[in-house]
PDB file of C-alpha atoms in Angstrom:
ATOM      1  CA  MET A   1      16.435  10.159  11.603  1.00 95.00           C
ATOM      2  CA  PHE A   2      17.209  12.731   8.891  1.00 98.00           C
ATOM      3  CA  ASN A   3      20.730  13.419   7.695  1.00 96.00           C
ATOM      4  CA  THR A   4      21.993  16.889   8.560  1.00 96.00           C
ATOM      5  CA  ASP A   5      22.013  18.128   4.960  1.00 97.00           C
ATOM      6  CA  PHE A   6      18.286  17.483   4.619  1.00 97.00           C
ATOM      7  CA  SER A   7      17.382  18.697   8.125  1.00 97.00           C
ATOM      8  CA  ASN A   8      19.134  21.999   7.422  1.00 97.00           C
ATOM      9  CA  PHE A   9      17.889  22.369   3.853  1.00 97.00           C
ATOM     10  CA  ASP A  10      15.791  25.523   3.474  1.00 98.00           C
ATOM     11  CA  THR A  11      12.128  24.558   3.727  1.00 98.00           C
ATOM     12  CA  ASN A  12      11.139  27.597   1.678  1.00 97.00           C
ATOM     13  CA  GLN A  13      13.203  26.252  -1.221  1.00 98.00           C
ATOM     14  CA  ILE A  14      11.393  22.918  -0.982  1.00 98.00           C
ATOM     15  CA  VAL A  15       7.987  24.628  -1.010  1.00 98.00           C
ATOM     16  CA  ASN A  16       8.993  26.885  -3.895  1.00 98.00           C
ATOM     17  CA  SER A  17      10.156  23.895  -5.942  1.00 98.00           C
ATOM     18  CA  LEU A  18       6.854  22.123  -5.288  1.00 98.00           C
ATOM     19  CA  LYS A  19       4.791  25.127  -6.320  1.00 97.00           C
ATOM     20  CA  THR A  20       6.772  25.896  -9.461  1.00 97.00           C
ATOM     21  CA  GLN A  21       8.038  22.509 -10.693  1.00 97.00           C
ATOM     22  CA  GLY A  22       5.474  20.272  -8.994  1.00 97.00           C
ATOM     23  CA  TYR A  23       8.141  18.101  -7.359  1.00 98.00           C
ATOM     24  CA  PHE A  24      11.199  18.083  -5.111  1.00 98.00           C
ATOM     25  CA  ALA A  25      13.826  15.358  -4.708  1.00 98.00           C
ATOM     26  CA  PHE A  26      16.697  14.979  -2.240  1.00 98.00           C
ATOM     27  CA  GLU A  27      19.194  12.115  -2.097  1.00 97.00           C
ATOM     28  CA  SER A  28      19.826  10.206   1.146  1.00 96.00           C
ATOM     29  CA  ALA A  29      17.560  12.356   3.313  1.00 98.00           C
ATOM     30  CA  LEU A  30      17.081   9.529   5.821  1.00 98.00           C
ATOM     31  CA  ASN A  31      19.904   8.067   7.877  1.00 96.00           C
ATOM     32  CA  GLU A  32      20.702   4.547   6.638  1.00 96.00           C
ATOM     33  CA  GLN A  33      20.926   3.036  10.121  1.00 97.00           C
ATOM     34  CA  TYR A  34      17.522   4.531  10.939  1.00 97.00           C
ATOM     35  CA  ILE A  35      16.062   2.818   7.850  1.00 98.00           C
ATOM     36  CA  ASP A  36      17.568  -0.529   8.845  1.00 97.00           C
ATOM     37  CA  GLU A  37      16.036  -0.214  12.316  1.00 97.00           C
ATOM     38  CA  LEU A  38      12.676   0.774  10.794  1.00 97.00           C
ATOM     39  CA  LEU A  39      12.673  -2.296   8.551  1.00 97.00           C
ATOM     40  CA  GLU A  40      13.404  -4.502  11.566  1.00 96.00           C
ATOM     41  CA  GLU A  41       9.970  -3.436  12.872  1.00 95.00           C
ATOM     42  CA  ILE A  42       8.322  -5.079   9.839  1.00 94.00           C
ATOM     43  CA  ASN A  43       8.238  -8.748   8.933  1.00 91.00           C
ATOM     44  CA  PHE A  44       7.306  -8.914   5.245  1.00 91.00           C
ATOM     45  CA  GLU A  45       7.375 -12.721   5.413  1.00 86.00           C
ATOM     46  CA  GLN A  46       4.607 -12.950   8.016  1.00 84.00           C
ATOM     47  CA  ILE A  47       1.247 -12.446   6.318  1.00 83.00           C
ATOM     48  CA  LEU A  48      -1.913 -11.722   8.292  1.00 82.00           C
ATOM     49  CA  LEU A  49      -4.191 -14.751   8.493  1.00 76.00           C
ATOM     50  CA  ASN A  50      -6.892 -14.812  11.168  1.00 75.00           C
ATOM     51  CA  LYS A  51      -4.527 -12.769  13.326  1.00 80.00           C
ATOM     52  CA  ASN A  52      -5.995 -10.150  15.640  1.00 82.00           C
ATOM     53  CA  ASP A  53      -3.448  -7.449  14.820  1.00 86.00           C
ATOM     54  CA  VAL A  54      -2.266  -5.141  12.063  1.00 90.00           C
ATOM     55  CA  GLY A  55       0.345  -6.443   9.664  1.00 90.00           C
ATOM     56  CA  VAL A  56       1.403  -7.268   6.123  1.00 92.00           C
ATOM     57  CA  VAL A  57      -0.983  -8.195   3.311  1.00 91.00           C
ATOM     58  CA  ILE A  58      -0.367  -9.105  -0.334  1.00 88.00           C
ATOM     59  CA  ALA A  59      -1.808  -7.690  -3.542  1.00 87.00           C
ATOM     60  CA  GLN A  60      -0.294  -9.487  -6.547  1.00 84.00           C
ATOM     61  CA  GLN A  61       3.475  -8.810  -6.491  1.00 86.00           C
ATOM     62  CA  ILE A  62       3.335  -6.161  -3.753  1.00 92.00           C
ATOM     63  CA  LYS A  63       3.400  -6.596   0.010  1.00 93.00           C
ATOM     64  CA  PHE A  64       1.781  -3.802   2.017  1.00 94.00           C
ATOM     65  CA  LEU A  65       1.955  -2.658   5.611  1.00 95.00           C
ATOM     66  CA  THR A  66      -0.922  -0.190   5.403  1.00 93.00           C
ATOM     67  CA  HIS A  67      -1.232   0.691   9.081  1.00 94.00           C
ATOM     68  CA  CYS A  68       2.380   1.628   9.794  1.00 94.00           C
ATOM     69  CA  LEU A  69       1.275   4.368  12.236  1.00 96.00           C
ATOM     70  CA  ALA A  70       0.056   1.510  14.414  1.00 96.00           C
ATOM     71  CA  SER A  71       3.030  -0.821  14.087  1.00 94.00           C
ATOM     72  CA  SER A  72       6.208   1.171  13.383  1.00 96.00           C
ATOM     73  CA  LYS A  73       7.359   3.892  15.775  1.00 97.00           C
ATOM     74  CA  LYS A  74      10.102   4.929  13.378  1.00 97.00           C
ATOM     75  CA  ALA A  75       7.619   5.354  10.513  1.00 98.00           C
ATOM     76  CA  TYR A  76       5.365   7.363  12.838  1.00 98.00           C
ATOM     77  CA  ASP A  77       8.287   9.633  13.764  1.00 98.00           C
ATOM     78  CA  ILE A  78       9.065  10.322  10.093  1.00 98.00           C
ATOM     79  CA  ILE A  79       5.451  11.044   9.156  1.00 98.00           C
ATOM     80  CA  THR A  80       4.904  13.398  12.115  1.00 98.00           C
ATOM     81  CA  SER A  81       8.396  14.931  12.139  1.00 98.00           C
ATOM     82  CA  ASN A  82       8.923  18.676  12.410  1.00 97.00           C
ATOM     83  CA  LYS A  83      10.528  18.790   8.960  1.00 98.00           C
ATOM     84  CA  ILE A  84       7.499  17.196   7.280  1.00 98.00           C
ATOM     85  CA  LEU A  85       5.105  19.462   9.186  1.00 98.00           C
ATOM     86  CA  GLU A  86       7.177  22.531   8.251  1.00 98.00           C
ATOM     87  CA  ILE A  87       6.891  21.612   4.570  1.00 98.00           C
ATOM     88  CA  CYS A  88       3.126  21.160   4.915  1.00 98.00           C
ATOM     89  CA  LYS A  89       2.704  24.459   6.773  1.00 97.00           C
ATOM     90  CA  GLY A  90       4.652  26.260   4.085  1.00 97.00           C
ATOM     91  CA  TYR A  91       2.782  24.636   1.217  1.00 98.00           C
ATOM     92  CA  PHE A  92      -0.851  24.638   2.350  1.00 97.00           C
ATOM     93  CA  ASN A  93      -3.009  27.689   2.969  1.00 94.00           C
ATOM     94  CA  ASP A  94      -5.560  25.908   5.150  1.00 93.00           C
ATOM     95  CA  SER A  95      -5.971  22.844   7.377  1.00 92.00           C
ATOM     96  CA  TYR A  96      -4.176  19.765   6.017  1.00 95.00           C
ATOM     97  CA  LYS A  97      -4.501  16.098   6.940  1.00 96.00           C
ATOM     98  CA  ILE A  98      -2.722  12.872   6.165  1.00 97.00           C
ATOM     99  CA  THR A  99      -5.154  10.931   3.978  1.00 96.00           C
ATOM    100  CA  ASN A 100      -3.276   7.659   3.440  1.00 96.00           C
ATOM    101  CA  HIS A 101       0.023   6.031   4.317  1.00 97.00           C
ATOM    102  CA  ARG A 102       1.785   2.703   3.828  1.00 97.00           C
ATOM    103  CA  ILE A 103       5.095   0.912   3.552  1.00 97.00           C
ATOM    104  CA  TYR A 104       5.190  -1.446   0.610  1.00 96.00           C
ATOM    105  CA  GLN A 105       7.601  -3.824  -1.059  1.00 95.00           C
ATOM    106  CA  THR A 106       7.409  -4.391  -4.812  1.00 94.00           C
ATOM    107  CA  SER A 107       9.158  -7.452  -6.220  1.00 91.00           C
ATOM    108  CA  LYS A 108       9.647  -9.403  -9.461  1.00 88.00           C
ATOM    109  CA  SER A 109       7.485  -7.228 -11.712  1.00 89.00           C
ATOM    110  CA  SER A 110       5.233  -4.196 -11.740  1.00 90.00           C
ATOM    111  CA  HIS A 111       3.391  -2.135 -14.316  1.00 92.00           C
ATOM    112  CA  MET A 112       1.771   0.890 -12.730  1.00 93.00           C
ATOM    113  CA  PRO A 113      -0.295   3.103 -15.058  1.00 95.00           C
ATOM    114  CA  TRP A 114       0.157   6.870 -15.375  1.00 97.00           C
ATOM    115  CA  HIS A 115      -2.198   8.637 -12.973  1.00 97.00           C
ATOM    116  CA  THR A 116      -2.814  11.494 -10.564  1.00 97.00           C
ATOM    117  CA  ASP A 117      -3.704  11.120  -6.884  1.00 97.00           C
ATOM    118  CA  ASN A 118      -6.401  13.791  -6.540  1.00 96.00           C
ATOM    119  CA  ASN A 119      -9.025  11.081  -6.219  1.00 95.00           C
ATOM    120  CA  LEU A 120     -12.436  10.990  -4.586  1.00 94.00           C
ATOM    121  CA  GLN A 121     -13.907   7.629  -3.696  1.00 90.00           C
ATOM    122  CA  ASN A 122     -17.308   6.085  -3.238  1.00 88.00           C
ATOM    123  CA  GLY A 123     -16.603   3.023  -1.129  1.00 85.00           C
ATOM    124  CA  LYS A 124     -13.809   1.091  -2.821  1.00 83.00           C
ATOM    125  CA  GLN A 125     -14.360   2.741  -6.206  1.00 86.00           C
ATOM    126  CA  LEU A 126     -12.815   5.949  -7.553  1.00 88.00           C
ATOM    127  CA  SER A 127     -15.693   8.319  -8.296  1.00 90.00           C
ATOM    128  CA  SER A 128     -14.115  11.564  -9.524  1.00 93.00           C
ATOM    129  CA  LYS A 129     -11.198  13.975  -9.197  1.00 95.00           C
ATOM    130  CA  HIS A 130     -10.976  16.859  -6.729  1.00 94.00           C
ATOM    131  CA  ASN A 131      -9.185  20.206  -6.824  1.00 94.00           C
ATOM    132  CA  MET A 132      -7.818  20.226  -3.266  1.00 95.00           C
ATOM    133  CA  PRO A 133      -4.094  20.933  -2.959  1.00 97.00           C
ATOM    134  CA  GLY A 134      -2.161  17.854  -1.905  1.00 98.00           C
ATOM    135  CA  LEU A 135       1.331  16.412  -1.574  1.00 98.00           C
ATOM    136  CA  LEU A 136       2.677  12.905  -2.063  1.00 98.00           C
ATOM    137  CA  PHE A 137       5.725  11.949   0.045  1.00 98.00           C
ATOM    138  CA  LEU A 138       7.906   8.987  -0.957  1.00 98.00           C
ATOM    139  CA  PHE A 139      10.945   7.728   0.907  1.00 98.00           C
ATOM    140  CA  TYR A 140      13.050   5.047  -0.761  1.00 98.00           C
ATOM    141  CA  LEU A 141      13.855   2.441   1.919  1.00 98.00           C
ATOM    142  CA  SER A 142      16.122   0.569  -0.497  1.00 97.00           C
ATOM    143  CA  ASP A 143      18.420   1.560  -3.346  1.00 97.00           C
ATOM    144  CA  VAL A 144      16.266   2.152  -6.417  1.00 96.00           C
ATOM    145  CA  THR A 145      17.741   1.560  -9.850  1.00 93.00           C
ATOM    146  CA  LYS A 146      14.661  -0.104 -11.347  1.00 92.00           C
ATOM    147  CA  ASN A 147      10.986   0.680 -10.770  1.00 95.00           C
ATOM    148  CA  ALA A 148      11.946   4.284 -10.011  1.00 97.00           C
ATOM    149  CA  PHE A 149       9.400   7.050  -9.525  1.00 98.00           C
ATOM    150  CA  GLN A 150       8.519   8.906 -12.742  1.00 98.00           C
ATOM    151  CA  TYR A 151       6.864  12.298 -13.128  1.00 98.00           C
ATOM    152  CA  ILE A 152       5.725  14.269 -16.181  1.00 98.00           C
ATOM    153  CA  ALA A 153       7.248  17.740 -15.886  1.00 97.00           C
ATOM    154  CA  ASP A 154       4.786  20.594 -15.261  1.00 97.00           C
ATOM    155  CA  SER A 155       1.824  18.197 -15.440  1.00 98.00           C
ATOM    156  CA  HIS A 156       0.446  19.571 -12.153  1.00 97.00           C
ATOM    157  CA  LYS A 157      -0.457  22.705 -14.131  1.00 97.00           C
ATOM    158  CA  TRP A 158      -2.572  21.045 -16.827  1.00 97.00           C
ATOM    159  CA  SER A 159      -3.567  17.551 -15.653  1.00 97.00           C
ATOM    160  CA  TYR A 160      -7.110  18.834 -14.957  1.00 96.00           C
ATOM    161  CA  LYS A 161      -7.696  18.421 -18.698  1.00 96.00           C
ATOM    162  CA  TYR A 162      -7.622  14.664 -18.065  1.00 95.00           C
ATOM    163  CA  ASP A 163      -9.847  14.578 -14.976  1.00 94.00           C
ATOM    164  CA  HIS A 164     -12.290  12.414 -16.926  1.00 92.00           C
ATOM    165  CA  GLU A 165      -9.610   9.692 -17.196  1.00 91.00           C
ATOM    166  CA  VAL A 166      -8.696   7.217 -14.464  1.00 91.00           C
ATOM    167  CA  TYR A 167      -5.365   6.440 -16.133  1.00 94.00           C
ATOM    168  CA  LEU A 168      -3.397   7.565 -19.179  1.00 96.00           C
ATOM    169  CA  SER A 169      -2.114   4.799 -21.435  1.00 96.00           C
ATOM    170  CA  ASP A 170       1.602   4.201 -21.909  1.00 96.00           C
ATOM    171  CA  SER A 171       1.296   4.728 -25.643  1.00 96.00           C
ATOM    172  CA  TYR A 172      -0.485   8.068 -25.227  1.00 97.00           C
ATOM    173  CA  VAL A 173       2.093   9.405 -22.763  1.00 97.00           C
ATOM    174  CA  GLU A 174       4.919   8.133 -24.965  1.00 96.00           C
ATOM    175  CA  SER A 175       3.498   9.917 -28.006  1.00 97.00           C
ATOM    176  CA  LYS A 176       2.644  13.199 -26.259  1.00 96.00           C
ATOM    177  CA  PHE A 177       5.038  13.671 -23.342  1.00 97.00           C
ATOM    178  CA  LYS A 178       8.064  11.430 -23.852  1.00 96.00           C
ATOM    179  CA  LYS A 179      10.549  14.314 -23.611  1.00 97.00           C
ATOM    180  CA  ASP A 180       8.910  15.547 -20.380  1.00 98.00           C
ATOM    181  CA  ILE A 181       9.216  12.287 -18.410  1.00 98.00           C
ATOM    182  CA  LEU A 182      11.485  12.628 -15.386  1.00 98.00           C
ATOM    183  CA  THR A 183      12.817   9.432 -13.776  1.00 98.00           C
ATOM    184  CA  PHE A 184      14.276   9.291 -10.242  1.00 98.00           C
ATOM    185  CA  PRO A 185      16.673   6.379  -9.647  1.00 97.00           C
ATOM    186  CA  MET A 186      18.127   7.290  -6.257  1.00 98.00           C
ATOM    187  CA  PRO A 187      19.901   5.671  -3.294  1.00 97.00           C
ATOM    188  CA  LYS A 188      18.344   4.308  -0.139  1.00 98.00           C
ATOM    189  CA  GLY A 189      16.957   7.050   2.104  1.00 98.00           C
ATOM    190  CA  SER A 190      16.116   9.495  -0.676  1.00 98.00           C
ATOM    191  CA  ILE A 191      12.897  11.516  -0.575  1.00 98.00           C
ATOM    192  CA  ILE A 192      10.655  12.571  -3.447  1.00 98.00           C
ATOM    193  CA  LEU A 193       7.712  14.930  -2.990  1.00 98.00           C
ATOM    194  CA  CYS A 194       5.218  15.815  -5.678  1.00 98.00           C
ATOM    195  CA  ASP A 195       1.973  17.653  -6.235  1.00 98.00           C
ATOM    196  CA  ILE A 196      -0.828  15.052  -6.259  1.00 98.00           C
ATOM    197  CA  HIS A 197      -2.213  16.720  -9.410  1.00 98.00           C
ATOM    198  CA  GLY A 198       0.984  15.835 -11.276  1.00 98.00           C
ATOM    199  CA  ILE A 199       0.884  12.775 -13.557  1.00 98.00           C
ATOM    200  CA  HIS A 200       3.219  10.083 -12.262  1.00 98.00           C
ATOM    201  CA  ARG A 201       3.888   6.366 -11.840  1.00 97.00           C
ATOM    202  CA  ALA A 202       6.613   3.886 -10.901  1.00 96.00           C
ATOM    203  CA  GLU A 203       8.616   2.810 -13.951  1.00 96.00           C
ATOM    204  CA  PRO A 204       7.552  -0.700 -15.064  1.00 94.00           C
ATOM    205  CA  PHE A 205      10.069  -3.486 -14.507  1.00 94.00           C
ATOM    206  CA  GLN A 206      10.429  -7.265 -14.604  1.00 93.00           C
ATOM    207  CA  ASP A 207      13.256  -8.854 -12.658  1.00 92.00           C
ATOM    208  CA  ASN A 208      12.816 -11.806 -10.295  1.00 88.00           C
ATOM    209  CA  ASN A 209      15.846 -10.714  -8.263  1.00 89.00           C
ATOM    210  CA  HIS A 210      14.796  -7.113  -7.680  1.00 90.00           C
ATOM    211  CA  ASN A 211      12.549  -5.490  -5.086  1.00 91.00           C
ATOM    212  CA  ARG A 212      11.860  -1.944  -3.962  1.00 95.00           C
ATOM    213  CA  THR A 213      10.750  -0.911  -0.475  1.00 97.00           C
ATOM    214  CA  THR A 214       9.057   2.466  -0.051  1.00 98.00           C
ATOM    215  CA  LEU A 215       7.351   4.555   2.603  1.00 98.00           C
ATOM    216  CA  LEU A 216       4.537   6.556   1.017  1.00 98.00           C
ATOM    217  CA  PHE A 217       2.032   8.961   2.505  1.00 98.00           C
ATOM    218  CA  GLN A 218      -0.302  11.644   1.166  1.00 98.00           C
ATOM    219  CA  VAL A 219      -1.332  14.917   2.761  1.00 98.00           C
ATOM    220  CA  ASP A 220      -4.314  16.896   1.429  1.00 97.00           C
ATOM    221  CA  GLN A 221      -5.768  20.294   2.261  1.00 96.00           C
ATOM    222  CA  VAL A 222      -9.163  18.866   3.107  1.00 92.00           C
ATOM    223  CA  GLY A 223     -11.954  21.410   2.721  1.00 79.00           C
ATOM    224  CA  SER A 224     -15.288  21.321   4.543  1.00 80.00           C
ATOM    225  CA  GLU A 225     -17.005  20.068   1.366  1.00 82.00           C
ATOM    226  CA  TYR A 226     -14.891  16.901   1.460  1.00 88.00           C
ATOM    227  CA  VAL A 227     -15.660  15.586   4.951  1.00 89.00           C
ATOM    228  CA  GLY A 228     -14.880  11.873   4.961  1.00 92.00           C
ATOM    229  CA  HIS A 229     -12.026  12.181   2.470  1.00 93.00           C
ATOM    230  CA  GLY A 230      -9.219   9.784   3.333  1.00 94.00           C
ATOM    231  CA  GLU A 231      -8.468   6.367   4.791  1.00 95.00           C
ATOM    232  CA  LYS A 232      -8.769   5.731   8.513  1.00 92.00           C
ATOM    233  CA  ASN A 233      -5.633   6.184  10.600  1.00 92.00           C
ATOM    234  CA  LEU A 234      -4.929   3.506  13.191  1.00 94.00           C
ATOM    235  CA  VAL A 235      -2.371   4.977  15.597  1.00 96.00           C
ATOM    236  CA  ASN A 236      -0.562   3.222  18.426  1.00 96.00           C
ATOM    237  CA  THR A 237      -1.053   5.505  21.439  1.00 95.00           C
ATOM    238  CA  GLU A 238       2.378   4.447  22.702  1.00 96.00           C
ATOM    239  CA  TYR A 239       3.897   6.498  19.877  1.00 97.00           C
ATOM    240  CA  LEU A 240       2.149   9.776  20.757  1.00 96.00           C
ATOM    241  CA  ASP A 241       5.042  11.427  22.568  1.00 95.00           C
ATOM    242  CA  ASN A 242       4.828  14.517  20.326  1.00 93.00           C
ATOM    243  CA  LEU A 243       1.077  15.076  20.522  1.00 93.00           C
ATOM    244  CA  THR A 244       0.087  18.711  19.988  1.00 95.00           C
ATOM    245  CA  PRO A 245      -3.087  20.295  18.570  1.00 94.00           C
ATOM    246  CA  GLU A 246      -1.236  20.605  15.250  1.00 95.00           C
ATOM    247  CA  VAL A 247      -0.300  16.904  15.153  1.00 96.00           C
ATOM    248  CA  MET A 248      -3.805  15.902  16.248  1.00 95.00           C
ATOM    249  CA  ASP A 249      -5.360  17.876  13.399  1.00 95.00           C
ATOM    250  CA  TYR A 250      -2.798  16.521  10.932  1.00 96.00           C
ATOM    251  CA  LEU A 251      -3.534  12.918  11.946  1.00 96.00           C
ATOM    252  CA  GLY A 252      -7.266  13.599  11.686  1.00 94.00           C
ATOM    253  CA  PHE A 253      -8.355  13.187  15.309  1.00 94.00           C
ATOM    254  CA  GLY A 254     -12.146  13.497  15.291  1.00 92.00           C
ATOM    255  CA  PHE A 255     -12.290  13.798  11.492  1.00 92.00           C
ATOM    256  CA  LYS A 256     -14.563  11.411   9.621  1.00 92.00           C
ATOM    257  CA  ARG A 257     -12.898   8.932   7.247  1.00 93.00           C
ATOM    258  CA  SER A 258     -15.003   7.206   4.596  1.00 92.00           C
ATOM    259  CA  TYR A 259     -12.465   5.319   2.478  1.00 93.00           C
ATOM    260  CA  PRO A 260     -11.485   1.697   3.130  1.00 89.00           C
ATOM    261  CA  ALA A 261      -7.853   0.790   3.680  1.00 87.00           C
ATOM    262  CA  PHE A 262      -5.784   0.342   0.532  1.00 86.00           C
ATOM    263  CA  PRO A 263      -5.277  -2.152  -0.946  1.00 78.00           C
ATOM    264  CA  ASN A 264      -8.425  -4.253  -0.811  1.00 81.00           C
ATOM    265  CA  THR A 265      -7.003  -7.717  -0.175  1.00 79.00           C
ATOM    266  CA  SER A 266      -8.070 -11.322   0.296  1.00 77.00           C
ATOM    267  CA  VAL A 267      -6.635 -14.747  -0.574  1.00 76.00           C
ATOM    268  CA  SER A 268      -7.640 -14.021  -4.180  1.00 73.00           C
ATOM    269  CA  THR A 269      -5.125 -11.115  -4.369  1.00 78.00           C
ATOM    270  CA  MET A 270      -2.215 -13.421  -3.511  1.00 75.00           C
ATOM    271  CA  THR A 271      -0.039 -15.098  -6.115  1.00 74.00           C
ATOM    272  CA  LEU A 272       0.004 -18.892  -6.372  1.00 73.00           C
ATOM    273  CA  GLN A 273       3.570 -18.919  -5.081  1.00 74.00           C
ATOM    274  CA  ASP A 274       2.565 -16.932  -1.989  1.00 73.00           C
ATOM    275  CA  ILE A 275      -0.409 -19.196  -1.351  1.00 71.00           C
ATOM    276  CA  LEU A 276       1.848 -22.279  -1.522  1.00 74.00           C
ATOM    277  CA  ALA A 277       4.331 -20.630   0.849  1.00 74.00           C
ATOM    278  CA  LEU A 278       1.470 -19.897   3.218  1.00 74.00           C
ATOM    279  CA  GLN A 279       0.411 -23.543   3.126  1.00 73.00           C
ATOM    280  CA  LYS A 280       3.880 -24.537   4.370  1.00 74.00           C
ATOM    281  CA  GLN A 281       3.391 -22.203   7.343  1.00 73.00           C
ATOM    282  CA  LEU A 282      -0.092 -23.578   7.959  1.00 70.00           C
ATOM    283  CA  LEU A 283       0.826 -27.279   7.919  1.00 72.00           C
ATOM    284  CA  PRO A 284       2.526 -27.458  11.360  1.00 75.00           C
ATOM    285  CA  GLN A 285      -0.180 -25.200  12.802  1.00 68.00           C
ATOM    286  CA  THR A 286      -2.847 -27.474  11.323  1.00 73.00           C
ATOM    287  CA  VAL A 287      -1.247 -30.501  12.990  1.00 72.00           C
ATOM    288  CA  GLU A 288      -1.138 -28.619  16.307  1.00 71.00           C
ATOM    289  CA  VAL A 289      -4.798 -27.573  16.030  1.00 66.00           C
ATOM    290  CA  LEU A 290      -5.843 -31.114  15.096  1.00 74.00           C
ATOM    291  CA  SER A 291      -4.000 -32.548  18.102  1.00 72.00           C
ATOM    292  CA  LYS A 292      -5.634 -30.038  20.455  1.00 68.00           C
ATOM    293  CA  SER A 293      -9.037 -30.677  18.926  1.00 74.00           C
ATOM    294  CA  ILE A 294      -8.713 -34.441  19.458  1.00 75.00           C
ATOM    295  CA  ALA A 295      -7.537 -33.882  23.038  1.00 68.00           C
ATOM    296  CA  ARG A 296     -10.490 -31.568  23.769  1.00 70.00           C
ATOM    297  CA  ASN A 297     -12.932 -34.168  22.442  1.00 76.00           C
ATOM    298  CA  ILE A 298     -11.400 -37.001  24.463  1.00 79.00           C
ATOM    299  CA  ILE A 299     -10.487 -35.280  27.733  1.00 74.00           C
ATOM    300  CA  PRO A 300     -13.280 -33.618  29.777  1.00 74.00           C
ATOM    301  CA  ALA A 301     -13.105 -29.807  29.888  1.00 71.00           C
ATOM    302  CA  GLU A 302     -12.856 -29.816  33.690  1.00 71.00           C
ATOM    303  CA  SER A 303      -9.793 -32.061  33.537  1.00 72.00           C
ATOM    304  CA  ILE A 304      -8.098 -29.691  31.067  1.00 66.00           C
ATOM    305  CA  ILE A 305      -8.818 -26.764  33.395  1.00 75.00           C
ATOM    306  CA  ASN A 306      -7.352 -28.671  36.354  1.00 74.00           C
ATOM    307  CA  VAL A 307      -4.186 -29.451  34.373  1.00 73.00           C
ATOM    308  CA  LYS A 308      -3.825 -25.747  33.510  1.00 73.00           C
ATOM    309  CA  ARG A 309      -4.307 -24.836  37.203  1.00 79.00           C
ATOM    310  CA  PHE A 310      -1.673 -27.365  38.215  1.00 76.00           C
ATOM    311  CA  LEU A 311       0.841 -26.029  35.659  1.00 74.00           C
ATOM    312  CA  TRP A 312       0.163 -22.442  36.721  1.00 78.00           C
ATOM    313  CA  ASN A 313       0.692 -23.260  40.410  1.00 79.00           C
ATOM    314  CA  TRP A 314       3.809 -25.262  39.634  1.00 77.00           C
ATOM    315  CA  LYS A 315       5.328 -22.392  37.630  1.00 74.00           C
ATOM    316  CA  SER A 316       4.395 -19.906  40.356  1.00 74.00           C
ATOM    317  CA  LYS A 317       6.068 -21.987  43.076  1.00 71.00           C
ATOM    318  CA  SER A 318       9.185 -22.668  41.008  1.00 70.00           C
ATOM    319  CA  SER A 319       9.629 -18.938  40.332  1.00 65.00           C
ATOM    320  CA  ILE A 320       9.773 -18.133  44.071  1.00 60.00           C
ATOM    321  CA  ASP A 321      13.318 -17.442  45.260  1.00 56.00           C
ATOM    322  CA  PRO A 322      14.138 -20.222  47.807  1.00 54.00           C
ATOM    323  CA  LYS A 323      16.367 -17.839  49.786  1.00 55.00           C
ATOM    324  CA  LYS A 324      13.356 -15.688  50.691  1.00 50.00           C
TER     325      LYS A 324
END
């Protein structure tokens, strides 16, 4: 999973960097083969549509797998790994919980505003900022030369002055903090951690031939006054081979979650190009459904059942070894 250099890197140094600088970055923390195998667990071309499962959705130019704890064992193993838990234990003074997670793929263009992630929500809407300690974890699952993570140095120490703002404008940041902007173009497998109170974004880009794939998750020190803080975690029980009281608390077992999954998606959040591509997938399925519908209306239900029984019996008999 992790390359040896990152596995053996002193956790205390990571925590100290987070507390003093507000961020920590390490190149190629994840093994490249592990990333390739993780990405094989996700089909970004198959979009959920009346499918009784978890999977990929689209919001404008970004494809999201929000519930990766339910559909990617390798993502689960990263998020619940000993190294990640060690960092959290060293950083937080009280109980901490993962409050959101997702794997997403940004393509063609993106313009994310400057913001902090110490958000409280009322339903789907941001309502205010909180003062809980929190960490944002980002793993680059592709080489990132464009659309890299950006962070305003030391902003975790004074961003509270802007708690009345949802976002800071590009022009304001450019005029006030241009010299303090740190940009992190890094190779596939790199990790970036930052204080959620730090002002950050992904650098805007426009390039039809470029995309960036990222694993992101947030961990907050959730106090008793913030019960319900966080998105629900859907976890595949098959993955729980490392279940301990610590992991259970971290994943939020028994803890109320009030926020809806991010992003809020529907057909209206898809681009025209994606909708047209979806229509191509739907056409053969539509023909199949139409054929079955006509057959059901013409052939009596009992006859259909008898045909199914015949096929089942025929398959059962043909599967029997004749030598036995």
